[in-house]
Amino acid sequence: MTSGITRRVRVLLWAARAGAADHSAVFTWKTWLFGWFVRMLAQVLFFATAGNLLGPGQARYLLVGNAVLMVALHGLFATASTTWELENGTLPLLVASPSSPSLVLTGRSLFWLPDGVACGLGAFLLLGPVVHLPIGLSAVALVTCLLVLVGLTTYALGLFLGSLVLTATDLRNVVSNAALVVMMALSGVEVPASAVGPVLGRIGAALPLTHGLLAIRRVLDGRGGGQVALLAAQEALVGACWLAAAVAVLTLRARRSRRDGAALFLT
Amino acid sequence: MPALSGNQLAVETHDLRREYRARRGAGVTALDGVSIEVAQGEVHGLLGPNGAGKTTLMKILSTVLLPTAGSGRVLGHDLATEYRRIRPLLGIVFGGERGVYPRLTARQNLRYWAALYGLSTAAGRSRTEELLDEFGLAERAGDRVETYSVGMRQRLHLARGMVADPRVLLLDEPTNGLDPLAARQLRELIGRLAGEGRTVLLATHDLDEAELLCDRVTMINNGRVVAAEAPKTLARLLSRQERIRVRADPALLDQVRALPEVTEVAAADDGAAVVSVGSQEAVGRVLAFVVAAGVTEVRTELPNLEEVYLRLVHRNDERSVVAR
């Protein structure tokens, strides 16, 4: 038997591997590159083009917002893929194993992270020149790190939503789409967060993506590192809160399911 | 497998009761005071028709469900409070196609479950190869499970249940949906695992399977224990020498049929006749009659487990109706 942390990391990695196998069954590299990736670029380009019609600077604003939104979109896919475990019929066995099912479910959808970051970064690098957005090498490195951060924080939200709809699988896409639209409206993707008023602004501040996106905008504007670091820390804090909420809900559901025989882990 | 100790029971339950709340209307009682005892190293069958409560009992024993009332222990650990101690000691195999990751290979599945059961990387690797060999999956170990036949998947299920070398193996209808050949192969594997001194609790509605594999069986119907004995003892309990197999001409069989003690004369597959007698006391009189008529090929026999099962379940159903 191995130490607790090593064991948990290994379980997490194996869960991620199981998820990645599901992903590879959906996409080959060709269908991903020429289908999925192009579709993501087209969406970003659509908003950037619309921005061109709105006035100077708007195309760039919308391109940045929607490129980062692609990362968030992949993070929210965790809502749906969390329920795949239920479809495999492995949940009761996971619950009956000595490991935590929450840990497995946390790792289960991690494969979306590199997919999302690749789409977001690809949008910056390939479509940036269209809106005259020059990105230096150091900015690329920093933006990549921030995209990973946004991927992780939105993943935490996706996991939370997935834990809520774990047994209501018909709701999984409705819930993640609703969350994405709310983030589009409140997180500064299409309009600045300050434009939605103080109440909605506060809600936006509690969502992942908001601070991370602002940090990326600051990097691209060439602003100081201190401000970027503060925004990144805020983004990380928001993500940690959502992750804690997700784990709490999963643990609670597992406990409740054991007591009342709810369908959760017993189908 | 860790060494077995003392005379401690592997599994014991006392008056287990499990109710499911229905959203509308009355709740459902899946288990209604089930008490069982399974000794270490025993292969114990849980027999019963669909909906009898076997799977609910298996879920409670596998620690994913709490009983509404009553108590239970696995290897001395309380099911309700010490489930964390029980989990590493159990191997669980559910029947059907679900329960493994279809897009992973068999090797990856076993390595994954080895990690879940806390085996180190090296131990997980060697245990995986061992199991792949033992369960006849080595040749296709690198193929995705979704390409496997149902029989291969079920062998993988069994291998997965064995990954942590459990002391107690819970098998819930493991041959469900298998063709006869695959079912036989799986039964041979289960027999081999039981031969290693492991405790096996086998829920099934396949009576031949129970008769073949089990040291003892507990019959459950409507959430209650109907009987718990060795398969052969059960048959004796129910009707010692109630049946007489006789090879005689049709005229004599008509005379036998007319005897007041005889309840039924049925044709057997081998051309003989099976005479059912109303009571044990009457057997001697019927035997004397056929021997006196010059019949030399005659023997008494025990009912098989299927007949016992049907009679016990039928009796239990009748009692339930009367009780209502």
Coordinates of C-alpha atoms in Angstrom, one line a residue, chain B residues 92-305:
Chain B
I92 CA -17.4 -7.0 -5.9
V93 CA -18.7 -8.3 -9.3
F94 CA -22.0 -7.3 -10.7
G95 CA -23.5 -9.2 -13.7
G96 CA -24.3 -7.6 -17.0
E97 CA -22.2 -5.5 -19.3
R98 CA -21.7 -2.4 -17.1
G99 CA -19.0 -1.9 -14.5
V100 CA -15.8 -1.6 -16.5
Y101 CA -14.5 1.2 -18.8
P102 CA -15.3 0.1 -22.3
R103 CA -12.9 2.5 -24.0
L104 CA -9.9 1.4 -21.9
T105 CA -8.1 -1.9 -22.5
A106 CA -8.4 -4.8 -20.1
R107 CA -4.9 -4.1 -18.9
Q108 CA -5.7 -0.4 -18.3
N109 CA -8.9 -1.3 -16.5
L110 CA -7.1 -3.6 -14.1
R111 CA -4.3 -1.1 -13.5
Y112 CA -6.9 1.6 -12.8
W113 CA -8.8 -0.5 -10.3
A114 CA -5.5 -1.6 -8.7
A115 CA -4.7 2.1 -8.1
L116 CA -8.2 2.5 -6.7
Y117 CA -7.5 -0.3 -4.2
G118 CA -4.2 1.3 -3.2
L119 CA -1.8 -1.1 -4.9
S120 CA 1.6 0.6 -5.7
T121 CA 2.5 1.0 -9.4
A122 CA 4.7 -2.0 -9.4
A123 CA 2.3 -4.2 -7.4
G124 CA -0.6 -3.1 -9.7
R125 CA 1.4 -3.9 -12.8
S126 CA 2.4 -7.4 -11.6
R127 CA -1.1 -8.2 -10.2
T128 CA -2.6 -7.1 -13.5
E129 CA -0.4 -9.4 -15.6
E130 CA -1.2 -12.2 -13.2
L131 CA -4.9 -11.8 -13.5
L132 CA -4.8 -11.4 -17.3
D133 CA -3.1 -14.8 -17.5
E134 CA -5.4 -16.4 -14.9
F135 CA -8.6 -15.2 -16.6
G136 CA -7.5 -16.0 -20.1
L137 CA -7.4 -12.3 -21.2
A138 CA -3.6 -11.9 -21.9
E139 CA -3.9 -12.2 -25.6
R140 CA -6.4 -9.4 -25.9
A141 CA -5.1 -7.4 -23.0
G142 CA -4.2 -4.4 -25.2
D143 CA -7.5 -4.2 -26.9
R144 CA -10.3 -1.9 -25.9
V145 CA -12.9 -3.6 -23.8
E146 CA -15.7 -2.4 -26.1
T147 CA -14.4 -4.9 -28.7
Y148 CA -14.8 -7.9 -26.3
S149 CA -17.4 -10.6 -26.3
V150 CA -19.9 -10.6 -23.3
G151 CA -18.0 -13.6 -21.9
M152 CA -14.7 -11.9 -22.0
R153 CA -16.1 -8.8 -20.4
Q154 CA -17.5 -10.9 -17.6
R155 CA -14.2 -12.6 -17.1
L156 CA -12.7 -9.1 -16.9
H157 CA -15.3 -8.2 -14.3
L158 CA -14.3 -11.1 -12.2
A159 CA -10.6 -10.2 -12.7
R160 CA -11.4 -6.7 -11.6
G161 CA -13.1 -8.0 -8.5
M162 CA -10.0 -10.0 -7.7
V163 CA -7.5 -7.1 -8.2
A164 CA -6.9 -6.5 -4.4
D165 CA -6.9 -10.3 -3.7
P166 CA -10.1 -10.0 -1.6
R167 CA -11.0 -12.3 1.3
V168 CA -14.6 -12.0 0.5
L169 CA -16.0 -12.1 -3.0
L170 CA -19.5 -10.8 -3.7
L171 CA -20.9 -12.0 -7.0
D172 CA -24.2 -10.6 -8.1
E173 CA -25.5 -12.8 -10.9
P174 CA -22.1 -13.0 -12.6
T175 CA -23.3 -15.4 -15.4
N176 CA -26.3 -13.3 -16.3
G177 CA -26.6 -12.9 -20.1
L178 CA -23.8 -15.3 -20.9
D179 CA -24.1 -18.1 -23.4
P180 CA -23.8 -21.6 -21.9
L181 CA -20.2 -22.1 -22.8
A182 CA -19.1 -18.7 -21.4
A183 CA -21.2 -19.4 -18.3
R184 CA -19.5 -22.7 -17.8
Q185 CA -16.1 -21.1 -18.1
L186 CA -17.0 -18.5 -15.6
R187 CA -18.3 -21.1 -13.2
E188 CA -15.0 -23.0 -13.5
L189 CA -13.2 -19.8 -12.6
I190 CA -15.4 -19.1 -9.6
G191 CA -14.9 -22.7 -8.5
R192 CA -11.2 -22.2 -8.7
L193 CA -11.3 -19.0 -6.7
A194 CA -13.4 -20.6 -4.1
G195 CA -10.9 -23.5 -3.9
E196 CA -8.3 -21.0 -2.8
G197 CA -10.1 -20.6 0.5
R198 CA -11.8 -17.4 -0.3
T199 CA -15.4 -16.7 0.9
V200 CA -17.7 -16.3 -1.9
L201 CA -21.3 -15.0 -1.7
L202 CA -23.0 -15.7 -5.0
A203 CA -26.4 -14.2 -5.8
T204 CA -28.1 -16.1 -8.5
H205 CA -31.4 -17.4 -9.8
D206 CA -29.6 -20.2 -11.7
L207 CA -30.2 -23.2 -9.6
D208 CA -27.8 -25.5 -11.4
E209 CA -25.1 -22.9 -10.7
A210 CA -25.9 -22.8 -7.0
E211 CA -26.0 -26.6 -6.8
L212 CA -22.7 -26.8 -8.6
L213 CA -20.8 -24.2 -6.7
C214 CA -22.3 -23.6 -3.3
D215 CA -21.6 -25.3 0.0
R216 CA -24.8 -23.7 1.4
V217 CA -27.6 -21.7 -0.1
T218 CA -30.0 -19.2 1.4
M219 CA -33.3 -18.9 -0.4
I220 CA -34.9 -15.5 -0.3
N221 CA -38.4 -14.6 -1.4
N222 CA -40.2 -11.3 -0.9
G223 CA -37.3 -10.1 1.2
R224 CA -37.4 -13.0 3.7
V225 CA -35.3 -16.0 4.2
V226 CA -37.2 -19.1 3.2
A227 CA -34.5 -21.6 3.9
A228 CA -30.8 -21.8 4.5
E229 CA -29.0 -25.2 4.1
A230 CA -26.7 -27.2 2.0
P231 CA -28.3 -27.8 -1.3
K232 CA -28.6 -31.6 -0.7
T233 CA -29.9 -31.1 2.9
L234 CA -32.6 -28.8 1.6
A235 CA -33.7 -31.4 -0.8
R236 CA -33.9 -34.0 2.1
L237 CA -35.6 -31.6 4.4
L238 CA -38.4 -31.0 1.9
S239 CA -39.2 -34.5 0.9
R240 CA -37.2 -37.5 1.8
Q241 CA -38.1 -40.4 -0.5
E242 CA -41.3 -38.7 -1.7
R243 CA -40.5 -39.7 -5.2
I244 CA -40.1 -43.1 -6.7
R245 CA -38.6 -43.7 -10.2
V246 CA -40.0 -46.8 -11.7
R247 CA -39.7 -48.6 -15.1
A248 CA -43.0 -50.4 -15.7
D249 CA -45.6 -51.2 -18.4
P250 CA -48.4 -48.7 -18.9
A251 CA -51.0 -51.0 -17.4
L252 CA -49.2 -51.3 -14.1
L253 CA -48.6 -47.5 -14.1
D254 CA -52.4 -47.1 -14.4
Q255 CA -52.8 -49.3 -11.3
V256 CA -50.1 -47.3 -9.4
R257 CA -51.9 -44.0 -10.4
A258 CA -55.1 -45.4 -8.9
L259 CA -53.4 -45.9 -5.5
P260 CA -54.8 -43.4 -2.9
E261 CA -51.2 -42.5 -1.7
V262 CA -50.1 -41.5 -5.2
T263 CA -50.5 -37.8 -6.2
E264 CA -48.9 -37.9 -9.6
V265 CA -47.3 -40.2 -12.1
A266 CA -45.2 -38.4 -14.7
A267 CA -43.0 -39.5 -17.5
A268 CA -39.3 -39.0 -17.2
D269 CA -36.9 -38.2 -20.1
D270 CA -35.4 -41.6 -20.0
G271 CA -38.7 -43.4 -20.5
A272 CA -39.2 -44.3 -16.8
A273 CA -42.0 -42.9 -14.7
V274 CA -41.7 -40.7 -11.7
V275 CA -44.3 -41.5 -9.0
S276 CA -45.0 -38.7 -6.5
V277 CA -46.3 -39.9 -3.2
G278 CA -48.3 -37.8 -0.7
S279 CA -46.3 -38.6 2.4
Q280 CA -43.1 -40.4 3.6
E281 CA -45.1 -43.1 5.3
A282 CA -46.9 -44.0 2.1
V283 CA -43.6 -44.5 0.2
G284 CA -43.1 -48.0 1.7
R285 CA -46.7 -49.1 0.7
V286 CA -46.2 -47.9 -2.9
L287 CA -42.8 -49.5 -3.1
A288 CA -44.2 -52.8 -1.8
F289 CA -47.0 -52.6 -4.4
V290 CA -44.7 -52.2 -7.4
V291 CA -42.2 -54.8 -6.2
A292 CA -45.0 -57.3 -5.6
A293 CA -46.1 -56.6 -9.2
G294 CA -42.7 -57.9 -10.4
V295 CA -41.0 -54.6 -11.1
T296 CA -37.3 -54.9 -10.5
E297 CA -36.1 -51.5 -11.8
V298 CA -37.2 -49.1 -9.0
R299 CA -35.5 -46.5 -6.9
T300 CA -36.4 -43.6 -4.6
E301 CA -34.8 -40.2 -5.3
L302 CA -34.4 -36.7 -4.0
P303 CA -35.8 -33.7 -5.8
N304 CA -33.2 -31.4 -7.3
L305 CA -32.6 -27.9 -6.2

